[in-house]
CSV table of C-alpha atoms in Angstrom, one decimal:
chain,number,residue,atom,x,y,z
A,1,MET,CA,15.9,13.6,16.8
A,2,SER,CA,12.9,11.3,16.0
A,3,SER,CA,11.3,8.4,17.9
A,4,LEU,CA,10.0,6.6,15.1
A,5,HIS,CA,11.4,3.5,14.2
A,6,ALA,CA,11.4,0.6,11.8
A,7,GLY,CA,13.2,-2.3,12.5
A,8,GLY,CA,14.7,-4.6,9.7
A,9,TYR,CA,13.0,-1.8,7.3
A,10,PRO,CA,15.6,-0.1,5.0
A,11,GLU,CA,15.0,3.1,7.0
A,12,ARG,CA,18.4,5.4,6.3
A,13,GLU,CA,17.3,4.8,2.8
A,14,VAL,CA,13.8,5.8,2.7
A,15,ARG,CA,14.6,8.9,5.1
A,16,ALA,CA,17.1,9.6,2.7
A,17,ARG,CA,15.1,9.8,-0.2
A,18,ALA,CA,12.8,11.9,1.5
A,19,ARG,CA,15.7,14.6,2.5
A,20,GLU,CA,17.5,13.9,-1.3
A,21,GLY,CA,14.4,13.1,-3.9
A,22,ALA,CA,15.4,11.6,-7.2
A,23,ALA,CA,18.9,12.5,-6.7
A,24,GLN,CA,19.2,9.5,-4.3
A,25,VAL,CA,18.4,7.3,-6.9
A,26,PHE,CA,22.0,7.4,-8.2
A,27,PRO,CA,25.5,7.6,-6.0
A,28,PRO,CA,26.8,10.3,-4.6
A,29,ALA,CA,27.4,13.0,-7.7
A,30,SER,CA,30.8,13.0,-5.1
A,31,ALA,CA,32.4,9.8,-6.3
A,32,TYR,CA,31.9,10.3,-10.0
A,33,GLY,CA,35.3,10.5,-12.1
A,34,HIS,CA,36.6,8.2,-8.9
A,35,GLU,CA,35.0,5.3,-8.4
A,36,LEU,CA,33.7,2.6,-11.0
A,37,PHE,CA,30.2,1.0,-10.2
A,38,GLY,CA,28.7,-2.5,-10.5
A,39,SER,CA,26.8,-4.9,-9.3
A,40,PRO,CA,27.5,-4.8,-5.3
A,41,ALA,CA,29.0,-7.4,-3.1
A,42,GLU,CA,26.1,-8.6,-1.2
A,43,ARG,CA,23.5,-11.1,-2.5
A,44,PRO,CA,19.5,-11.1,-1.9
A,45,ASP,CA,19.7,-13.6,1.0
A,46,PRO,CA,19.3,-16.9,-1.1
A,47,GLY,CA,16.2,-18.2,1.9
A,48,GLY,CA,15.2,-14.3,1.7
A,49,ASP,CA,12.4,-12.5,-0.1
A,50,ALA,CA,11.7,-13.5,-3.2
A,51,LEU,CA,10.2,-10.8,-4.9
A,52,ASP,CA,13.6,-9.1,-4.3
A,53,ARG,CA,15.7,-12.3,-5.6
A,54,THR,CA,14.2,-12.2,-8.7
A,55,ARG,CA,15.6,-10.3,-11.9
A,56,LEU,CA,13.7,-7.5,-14.3
A,57,VAL,CA,15.1,-8.9,-17.4
A,58,PRO,CA,15.0,-6.5,-20.9
A,59,PRO,CA,15.1,-8.1,-23.7
A,60,ALA,CA,17.4,-7.1,-26.6
A,61,PHE,CA,14.4,-6.4,-29.7
A,62,MET,CA,11.6,-4.2,-28.1
A,63,PRO,CA,8.6,-4.1,-31.0
A,64,GLN,CA,7.2,-1.4,-28.7
A,65,ARG,CA,9.9,0.8,-28.5
A,66,LEU,CA,9.8,0.7,-32.3
A,67,GLU,CA,6.2,1.7,-31.8
A,68,LYS,CA,6.6,4.4,-29.5
A,69,LEU,CA,9.7,5.4,-31.8
A,70,ILE,CA,7.0,6.3,-35.0
A,71,GLU,CA,4.7,8.0,-32.8
A,72,LEU,CA,6.8,10.5,-31.6
A,73,ALA,CA,9.0,10.6,-34.8
A,74,ARG,CA,12.3,10.4,-32.7
A,75,GLU,CA,13.7,7.9,-30.2
A,76,PRO,CA,11.6,7.5,-26.9
A,77,LEU,CA,13.5,8.3,-24.1
A,78,TYR,CA,12.5,7.5,-20.3
A,79,ARG,CA,10.9,10.3,-19.9
A,80,ASP,CA,7.9,9.0,-22.5
A,81,VAL,CA,7.5,7.0,-20.0
A,82,GLY,CA,3.3,7.3,-18.7
A,83,LEU,CA,2.6,6.4,-15.5
A,84,ALA,CA,-1.0,7.5,-15.3
A,85,ALA,CA,-2.8,4.5,-14.0
A,86,VAL,CA,-6.4,4.1,-13.0
A,87,ILE,CA,-6.2,1.9,-9.0
A,88,GLY,CA,-10.0,0.0,-8.5
A,89,GLY,CA,-11.0,2.9,-9.9
A,90,LEU,CA,-9.8,5.3,-9.0
A,91,ALA,CA,-7.5,7.9,-11.1
A,92,SER,CA,-3.8,8.4,-10.0
A,93,ALA,CA,-0.7,9.8,-11.3
A,94,LEU,CA,1.0,7.0,-11.6
A,95,PRO,CA,0.4,3.4,-9.9
A,96,VAL,CA,0.8,4.0,-6.5
A,97,TYR,CA,-1.4,4.6,-3.3
A,98,VAL,CA,-0.1,5.0,0.4
A,99,SER,CA,-1.7,2.8,2.2
A,100,ALA,CA,-4.3,2.0,5.5
A,101,PHE,CA,-2.7,3.8,8.2
A,102,GLY,CA,-5.4,2.9,11.2
A,103,SER,CA,-6.3,4.6,14.7
A,104,THR,CA,-2.5,2.7,16.2
A,105,GLN,CA,-0.5,5.9,17.8
A,106,VAL,CA,1.7,6.1,15.0
A,107,ALA,CA,-0.6,7.0,12.7
A,108,SER,CA,-2.7,8.9,15.5
A,109,ARG,CA,0.1,11.7,15.7
A,110,ASP,CA,0.1,14.2,13.0
A,111,LEU,CA,1.8,12.4,10.5
A,112,ALA,CA,-1.3,10.6,9.1
A,113,GLN,CA,-3.1,13.8,8.4
A,114,ALA,CA,0.9,15.0,7.0
A,115,ALA,CA,0.8,11.8,4.5
A,116,ALA,CA,-2.7,12.9,3.1
A,117,ARG,CA,-1.6,16.3,2.2
A,118,GLN,CA,1.3,15.5,0.5
A,119,ALA,CA,-0.8,12.6,-1.2
A,120,ALA,CA,-3.5,14.2,-2.8
A,121,ARG,CA,-0.9,17.3,-4.0
A,122,LEU,CA,0.7,14.0,-5.6
A,123,GLY,CA,-2.3,12.7,-7.2
A,124,ILE,CA,-2.3,9.7,-5.3
A,125,PRO,CA,-5.4,7.1,-3.6
A,126,MET,CA,-5.2,6.7,0.2
A,127,VAL,CA,-6.7,4.3,2.3
A,128,ILE,CA,-7.9,5.9,5.8
A,129,GLY,CA,-7.1,2.5,7.8
A,130,GLU,CA,-9.9,0.8,10.1
A,131,ASN,CA,-10.9,2.2,13.5
A,132,VAL,CA,-10.0,5.4,13.1
A,133,GLY,CA,-13.3,6.0,13.6
A,134,PRO,CA,-14.9,4.1,17.4
A,135,VAL,CA,-11.5,5.0,18.3
A,136,ASN,CA,-10.4,8.7,17.7
A,137,GLY,CA,-14.1,9.9,16.7
A,138,THR,CA,-15.8,10.6,13.4
A,139,GLY,CA,-15.6,14.3,13.9
A,140,ARG,CA,-17.5,16.9,13.1
A,141,LEU,CA,-19.1,18.5,9.6
A,142,GLY,CA,-16.9,19.6,7.2
A,143,GLU,CA,-14.5,19.3,9.2
A,144,ARG,CA,-10.7,20.3,8.6
A,145,GLU,CA,-8.1,19.3,10.8
A,146,GLY,CA,-7.5,17.1,14.0
A,147,ARG,CA,-6.8,13.2,14.3
A,148,SER,CA,-10.5,12.2,13.3
A,149,LEU,CA,-11.8,10.5,10.8
A,150,LEU,CA,-13.3,13.5,9.0
A,151,GLY,CA,-10.3,15.0,10.3
A,152,ARG,CA,-7.8,12.8,7.3
A,153,ILE,CA,-10.6,13.2,4.3
A,154,GLY,CA,-10.3,17.3,5.1
A,155,ALA,CA,-6.6,17.3,5.8
A,156,TYR,CA,-7.0,15.0,1.8
A,157,GLN,CA,-9.8,16.8,0.1
A,158,ASP,CA,-7.9,20.7,1.4
A,159,ALA,CA,-4.9,19.5,-1.1
A,160,LEU,CA,-5.8,18.0,-3.8
A,161,ASP,CA,-4.9,19.6,-7.1
A,162,GLY,CA,-5.5,18.0,-10.7
A,163,PRO,CA,-7.7,15.6,-11.8
A,164,GLY,CA,-6.0,12.3,-9.7
A,165,GLY,CA,-6.2,10.8,-6.7
A,166,GLY,CA,-9.1,9.6,-3.8
A,167,ILE,CA,-10.0,8.9,-0.5
A,168,ALA,CA,-10.9,5.0,0.3
A,169,VAL,CA,-11.9,3.8,3.7
A,170,GLN,CA,-11.2,0.8,5.2
A,171,GLN,CA,-13.9,-0.6,7.7
A,172,SER,CA,-13.8,-3.0,10.4
A,173,THR,CA,-16.3,-5.2,12.1
A,174,GLU,CA,-16.3,-2.4,14.9
A,175,ASP,CA,-16.6,0.3,12.2
A,176,ALA,CA,-19.4,-1.9,10.7
A,177,ASP,CA,-21.0,-1.2,14.2
A,178,ALA,CA,-20.1,2.4,14.0
A,179,GLU,CA,-21.6,2.5,10.7
A,180,ILE,CA,-18.7,4.4,9.6
A,181,TRP,CA,-19.7,3.9,5.9
A,182,ASN,CA,-23.2,5.1,6.5
A,183,LEU,CA,-21.8,8.1,8.0
A,184,ILE,CA,-19.0,8.8,5.9
A,185,TYR,CA,-21.4,8.5,2.4
A,186,SER,CA,-24.1,11.3,3.4
A,187,ASP,CA,-22.0,13.6,5.6
A,188,THR,CA,-22.2,16.9,2.9
A,189,SER,CA,-18.9,17.9,3.1
A,190,VAL,CA,-17.6,14.4,1.3
A,191,GLN,CA,-20.1,14.7,-1.3
A,192,PRO,CA,-17.2,16.6,-3.8
A,193,LEU,CA,-15.1,13.1,-3.8
A,194,LEU,CA,-18.3,11.5,-4.2
A,195,GLU,CA,-19.6,13.5,-6.9
A,196,SER,CA,-16.0,13.6,-8.8
A,197,GLY,CA,-15.7,9.9,-8.7
A,198,ARG,CA,-13.1,9.6,-6.1
A,199,LEU,CA,-15.3,7.7,-3.2
A,200,ALA,CA,-13.8,4.5,-2.1
A,201,PHE,CA,-14.8,2.2,0.7
A,202,GLU,CA,-12.5,-0.7,1.8
A,203,LEU,CA,-14.1,-4.2,3.4
A,204,LYS,CA,-10.9,-5.5,4.7
A,205,LEU,CA,-10.3,-9.1,5.9
A,206,GLY,CA,-7.2,-9.2,7.2
A,207,GLN,CA,-3.3,-7.3,6.6
A,208,GLY,CA,-0.2,-8.7,6.3
A,209,ALA,CA,1.7,-8.5,9.6
A,210,LYS,CA,-0.7,-10.3,11.6
A,211,PRO,CA,-3.1,-12.0,9.5
A,212,GLY,CA,-5.8,-14.0,10.9
A,213,LEU,CA,-5.9,-11.4,13.9
A,214,GLY,CA,-8.0,-7.9,13.6
A,215,GLY,CA,-6.2,-4.2,14.2
A,216,MET,CA,-3.9,-4.1,17.6
A,217,THR,CA,-3.3,-1.3,19.7
A,218,LEU,CA,-1.8,0.1,22.6
A,219,VAL,CA,-3.9,2.7,24.8
A,220,ASP,CA,-3.8,4.1,28.6
A,221,GLU,CA,-6.7,2.8,30.5
A,222,GLU,CA,-8.5,5.6,31.1
A,223,SER,CA,-9.3,5.3,26.9
A,224,ALA,CA,-9.3,1.6,27.7
A,225,ARG,CA,-12.5,2.1,29.3
A,226,ARG,CA,-14.5,4.2,26.9
A,227,LEU,CA,-13.1,1.7,24.7
A,228,GLU,CA,-14.2,-1.7,26.1
A,229,GLU,CA,-18.1,-1.8,25.4
A,230,HIS,CA,-16.6,-2.5,21.8
A,231,TYR,CA,-12.9,-3.4,21.8
A,232,ALA,CA,-11.4,-6.6,23.9
A,233,VAL,CA,-8.9,-5.0,26.4
A,234,GLU,CA,-6.0,-7.0,28.7
A,235,ASN,CA,-4.1,-5.7,30.9
A,236,LEU,CA,-1.0,-7.5,29.3
A,237,LEU,CA,2.4,-5.3,30.2
A,238,ASP,CA,3.9,-4.9,33.0
A,239,ASP,CA,5.0,-1.4,35.0
A,240,GLY,CA,7.9,-1.7,32.6
A,241,GLY,CA,6.8,-1.6,29.3
A,242,ALA,CA,3.8,0.5,30.4
A,243,ALA,CA,7.1,2.9,30.9
A,244,ALA,CA,8.5,2.4,28.3
A,245,ALA,CA,5.6,3.2,25.9
A,246,GLY,CA,4.2,6.3,27.6
A,247,GLY,CA,1.9,5.3,29.5
A,248,ARG,CA,-0.4,3.7,27.7
A,249,ARG,CA,-0.4,-0.4,28.6
A,250,VAL,CA,-3.8,-2.3,27.6
A,251,LEU,CA,-3.6,-4.1,25.2
A,252,ARG,CA,-6.7,-3.1,22.7
A,253,SER,CA,-8.1,-5.8,20.3
A,254,SER,CA,-10.5,-5.6,17.3
A,255,SER,CA,-12.2,-8.0,15.7
A,256,PRO,CA,-10.7,-10.2,13.1
A,257,GLY,CA,-14.3,-10.8,11.1
A,258,THR,CA,-15.6,-14.1,10.2
A,259,PHE,CA,-16.3,-14.7,6.2
A,260,THR,CA,-17.1,-17.3,4.5
A,261,GLN,CA,-17.3,-17.5,0.6
A,262,GLU,CA,-20.8,-16.7,0.6
A,263,ILE,CA,-20.6,-14.0,3.2
A,264,LEU,CA,-17.9,-12.5,1.0
A,265,ALA,CA,-19.6,-12.3,-1.8
A,266,HIS,CA,-22.8,-11.1,0.1
A,267,GLN,CA,-20.8,-8.8,1.7
A,268,VAL,CA,-19.1,-7.1,-1.7
A,269,ARG,CA,-22.9,-7.2,-2.9
A,270,LEU,CA,-24.6,-5.2,-0.1
A,271,MET,CA,-22.0,-2.6,-0.4
A,272,ARG,CA,-22.2,-1.7,-4.2
A,273,ASN,CA,-26.0,-1.6,-3.7
A,274,ASN,CA,-25.9,0.1,-0.4
A,275,PHE,CA,-23.3,2.3,-1.7
A,276,PRO,CA,-23.4,3.0,-5.8
A,277,ARG,CA,-21.1,5.6,-6.0
A,278,ALA,CA,-18.5,4.1,-4.3
A,279,ARG,CA,-15.7,2.3,-5.6
A,280,ILE,CA,-15.4,-1.4,-3.3
A,281,TRP,CA,-12.3,-2.5,-2.7
A,282,VAL,CA,-11.6,-5.6,-0.8
A,283,LYS,CA,-8.3,-6.4,1.3
A,284,LEU,CA,-6.5,-9.3,1.9
A,285,PRO,CA,-4.7,-11.0,4.3
A,286,PRO,CA,-1.9,-13.1,3.1
A,287,SER,CA,-3.8,-16.1,3.3
A,288,ARG,CA,-3.2,-19.7,2.2
A,289,ASP,CA,-6.6,-20.1,-0.2
A,290,VAL,CA,-5.5,-16.4,-1.3
A,291,ARG,CA,-6.6,-17.1,-5.4
A,292,GLU,CA,-9.9,-17.8,-3.9
A,293,ALA,CA,-10.5,-14.8,-1.6
A,294,ALA,CA,-9.7,-13.2,-4.4
A,295,ALA,CA,-12.0,-14.6,-7.3
A,296,VAL,CA,-14.4,-14.4,-4.7
A,297,ALA,CA,-14.4,-10.6,-4.6
A,298,TRP,CA,-13.8,-10.0,-8.1
A,299,ALA,CA,-16.3,-12.2,-9.2
A,300,ALA,CA,-18.7,-10.2,-6.8
A,301,GLY,CA,-18.4,-6.9,-8.3
A,302,ALA,CA,-15.1,-5.6,-6.5
A,303,ASP,CA,-13.2,-2.7,-7.9
A,304,ALA,CA,-10.0,-4.0,-6.6
A,305,VAL,CA,-8.7,-6.6,-3.9
A,306,THR,CA,-5.5,-5.5,-2.0
A,307,VAL,CA,-3.3,-8.2,-1.2
A,308,ASP,CA,-0.8,-7.6,2.4
A,309,GLY,CA,2.2,-9.7,1.3
A,310,ALA,CA,3.8,-11.1,4.8
A,311,GLU,CA,6.0,-9.1,4.8
A,312,GLY,CA,3.3,-5.8,5.5
A,313,GLY,CA,4.5,-3.4,8.4
A,314,SER,CA,2.3,-2.6,11.7
A,315,GLY,CA,2.0,-0.8,14.6
A,316,TRP,CA,1.5,-2.9,16.6
A,317,ALA,CA,1.7,-7.2,16.5
A,318,PRO,CA,3.0,-10.0,18.7
A,319,VAL,CA,6.6,-11.2,17.9
A,320,SER,CA,5.9,-14.5,16.4
A,321,PHE,CA,3.6,-13.3,13.7
A,322,LEU,CA,5.7,-10.9,12.7
A,323,GLY,CA,8.3,-13.5,10.9
A,324,SER,CA,6.2,-16.9,11.0
A,325,VAL,CA,2.3,-16.2,9.9
A,326,GLY,CA,1.3,-16.2,6.4
A,327,LEU,CA,2.5,-15.7,2.8
A,328,PRO,CA,5.2,-14.0,1.8
A,329,LEU,CA,3.6,-10.8,-1.4
A,330,ALA,CA,6.1,-13.4,-3.9
A,331,GLU,CA,4.1,-16.8,-3.6
A,332,CYS,CA,0.7,-14.3,-3.8
A,333,LEU,CA,1.5,-12.7,-6.4
A,334,ARG,CA,2.3,-16.2,-7.5
A,335,ARG,CA,-1.1,-17.2,-7.0
A,336,VAL,CA,-3.3,-15.0,-8.3
A,337,ARG,CA,-3.1,-13.7,-11.6
A,338,PRO,CA,-6.0,-11.0,-12.4
A,339,GLY,CA,-8.0,-11.5,-15.5
A,340,PRO,CA,-9.1,-8.2,-18.1
A,341,GLY,CA,-10.6,-5.5,-16.3
A,342,GLN,CA,-9.6,-6.9,-12.4
A,343,CYS,CA,-7.4,-5.0,-10.6
A,344,LEU,CA,-5.1,-6.6,-8.3
A,345,LEU,CA,-3.0,-3.6,-5.5
A,346,ALA,CA,-0.7,-5.4,-3.7
A,347,SER,CA,1.7,-4.2,-0.6
A,348,GLY,CA,4.5,-4.9,1.9
A,349,ARG,CA,8.1,-3.8,1.8
A,350,MET,CA,7.1,-0.7,-0.7
A,351,TRP,CA,10.1,2.0,-1.0
A,352,GLU,CA,12.0,2.0,-4.1
A,353,GLY,CA,11.1,1.1,-8.2
A,354,ALA,CA,13.1,-2.5,-8.2
A,355,ARG,CA,10.2,-4.0,-5.9
A,356,ALA,CA,7.4,-1.9,-7.5
A,357,VAL,CA,8.3,-2.7,-11.0
A,358,LYS,CA,8.4,-6.7,-10.2
A,359,ALA,CA,5.3,-6.7,-8.1
A,360,LEU,CA,3.6,-4.8,-11.6
A,361,ALA,CA,5.2,-7.1,-13.9
A,362,ALA,CA,3.9,-10.3,-12.2
A,363,GLY,CA,0.0,-8.8,-12.0
A,364,ALA,CA,-0.4,-6.0,-9.8
A,365,THR,CA,-2.1,-2.8,-11.2
A,366,ALA,CA,-0.8,-0.9,-8.0
A,367,VAL,CA,1.8,-0.9,-5.2
A,368,GLY,CA,1.0,0.8,-1.7
A,369,LEU,CA,3.2,2.5,0.5
A,370,GLY,CA,2.7,2.1,3.7
A,371,ARG,CA,5.6,2.1,6.2
A,372,ALA,CA,7.6,4.1,4.0
A,373,ALA,CA,5.2,6.4,3.4
A,374,LEU,CA,5.5,7.2,7.7
A,375,LEU,CA,8.6,7.7,8.2
A,376,ALA,CA,8.8,9.6,4.6
A,377,VAL,CA,6.3,12.6,6.3
A,378,ASP,CA,8.2,12.0,9.9
A,379,GLU,CA,11.6,12.8,8.1
A,380,ASP,CA,9.9,15.9,6.9
A,381,PRO,CA,6.1,16.5,7.2
A,382,GLU,CA,6.3,19.5,4.4
A,383,ALA,CA,7.7,17.5,1.4
A,384,GLY,CA,8.9,14.3,2.3
A,385,LEU,CA,6.3,11.6,0.7
A,386,GLU,CA,6.5,14.0,-2.4
A,387,ARG,CA,10.7,13.2,-2.5
A,388,LEU,CA,10.2,10.1,-1.9
A,389,VAL,CA,7.4,9.5,-4.9
A,390,GLN,CA,9.2,11.5,-7.0
A,391,ALA,CA,12.5,9.7,-6.9
A,392,LEU,CA,10.2,6.1,-6.9
A,393,ALA,CA,8.9,8.2,-10.2
A,394,LEU,CA,11.7,8.8,-11.9
A,395,GLU,CA,13.0,5.0,-11.9
A,396,LEU,CA,10.2,3.1,-12.4
A,397,ARG,CA,10.2,5.2,-15.8
A,398,LEU,CA,13.8,4.3,-16.0
A,399,LEU,CA,13.5,0.3,-15.1
A,400,ILE,CA,9.7,0.5,-17.8
A,401,SER,CA,12.1,2.1,-20.4
A,402,ALA,CA,14.5,-0.3,-20.4
A,403,LEU,CA,12.5,-3.5,-20.7
A,404,GLY,CA,11.1,-1.8,-23.7
A,405,LYS,CA,7.4,-0.7,-22.4
A,406,TYR,CA,6.2,2.4,-21.9
A,407,ARG,CA,3.6,2.1,-20.2
A,408,PRO,CA,3.3,0.2,-16.4
A,409,GLY,CA,0.2,-2.1,-17.4
A,410,ASP,CA,2.3,-3.0,-20.6
A,411,LEU,CA,5.1,-5.4,-18.1
A,412,GLY,CA,4.0,-8.9,-17.7
A,413,LEU,CA,5.7,-12.3,-16.8
A,414,GLU,CA,8.4,-12.1,-19.8
A,415,ASP,CA,10.2,-8.9,-17.7
A,416,LEU,CA,11.0,-11.3,-15.1
A,417,TRP,CA,13.6,-14.6,-14.5
A,418,HIS,CA,14.0,-16.1,-10.8
A,419,PRO,CA,17.4,-18.1,-9.9
A,420,ASP,CA,14.8,-21.3,-9.2
A,421,ALA,CA,12.6,-21.2,-11.6
A,422,PRO,CA,13.4,-23.4,-15.1
A,423,GLN,CA,15.3,-21.4,-17.2
A,424,TRP,CA,13.0,-19.3,-20.0
A,425,SER,CA,10.3,-20.2,-18.2
A,426,PRO,CA,8.1,-17.2,-18.1
A,427,ALA,CA,6.5,-18.1,-13.9
A,428,PRO,CA,7.7,-15.0,-12.3
A,429,PHE,CA,8.8,-17.6,-9.5
A,430,PRO,CA,9.3,-21.0,-8.9
A,431,GLU,CA,6.4,-23.6,-8.3
A,432,PRO,CA,6.9,-25.1,-4.9
A,433,ALA,CA,7.9,-28.6,-4.6
A,434,ALA,CA,5.9,-31.5,-4.6
A,435,SER,CA,5.0,-32.8,-1.5
């Protein structure tokens, strides 16, 4: 039995998809002919996630279906939905990427390498999170195994098969001090990614699980002594907690970094100047000024802006942050409205098709799998993520086709309805009440 768990998350459903793949999109086949199916009795919590409470609403009249019929010279089916996407300048087999795994113990096991290999075979991009280099080591030239930064990249590169995919290397303040981007950009083993246009650098301003804070992990005392020159380390756990955590009882905290509009714009322009062959991404926390931050990043030349909703997961975070800090993803999507050519990436409790299509209809270009990806590879390190994504791809095709559309980029606000929004309003989520 696995020791990896995700409280408050549909872990059982994700693991079932990692084992059985697309079969989990439907009820059990054994129930056919013996059970009548309909809307479940359980309704989404009225005070819960607004994205889950939003419904997808197909129209009766579908002109794009007629266009597809004429193109194909036959009635189109859900299998005719094309899922290929461009995610922050990286080609992808579908509008999905693997979210950042940093240097926490969960990802520093072999799960990150397993996820890298499967993401590469799927042809979808993967983000390598902050602090992997300073904590686990950058790795040696040409390294293809191990938990180092180059080891993760090598595992991905070796499994690439086809034109899609790519790696985004995230950087925080400590990574900048270690010159991680410079090392990666100049490493000869990474040149194939650069030459094929499959390398991106992501500047991290924050994340959904703990906006306003930097990354946090628990380390043993020996590791803490090694890391204390670059990180804040504190003994905050009692002996019982240390034993339960396998001897790791020292909190290691990263700097969240300091940003103003001017600093962010300058940083993006500097990235574009210093790394002209890499794509430039910016990751934002679910902050109250998320609209302004996204606009600054795009204006400065970012190829993609990633927004973690407050529903996003983490390997370690203060309990108070998990339930009380940050905007929900639905509100982030309501506030950030990307214009033509602007790529918005969204993450936070993504694991199945309906939530993903709602986010795409609300303006996202692609959605990120975080906890779902780790649970899937924990369930099956050889093919769990591939089966999970195959089930997701089937749902995407079914849902997009039902909306009378045949590309994710054709989705729009007209495809969404929220019970608290004005009737017939194209707004995906209700405006906040006037104060």
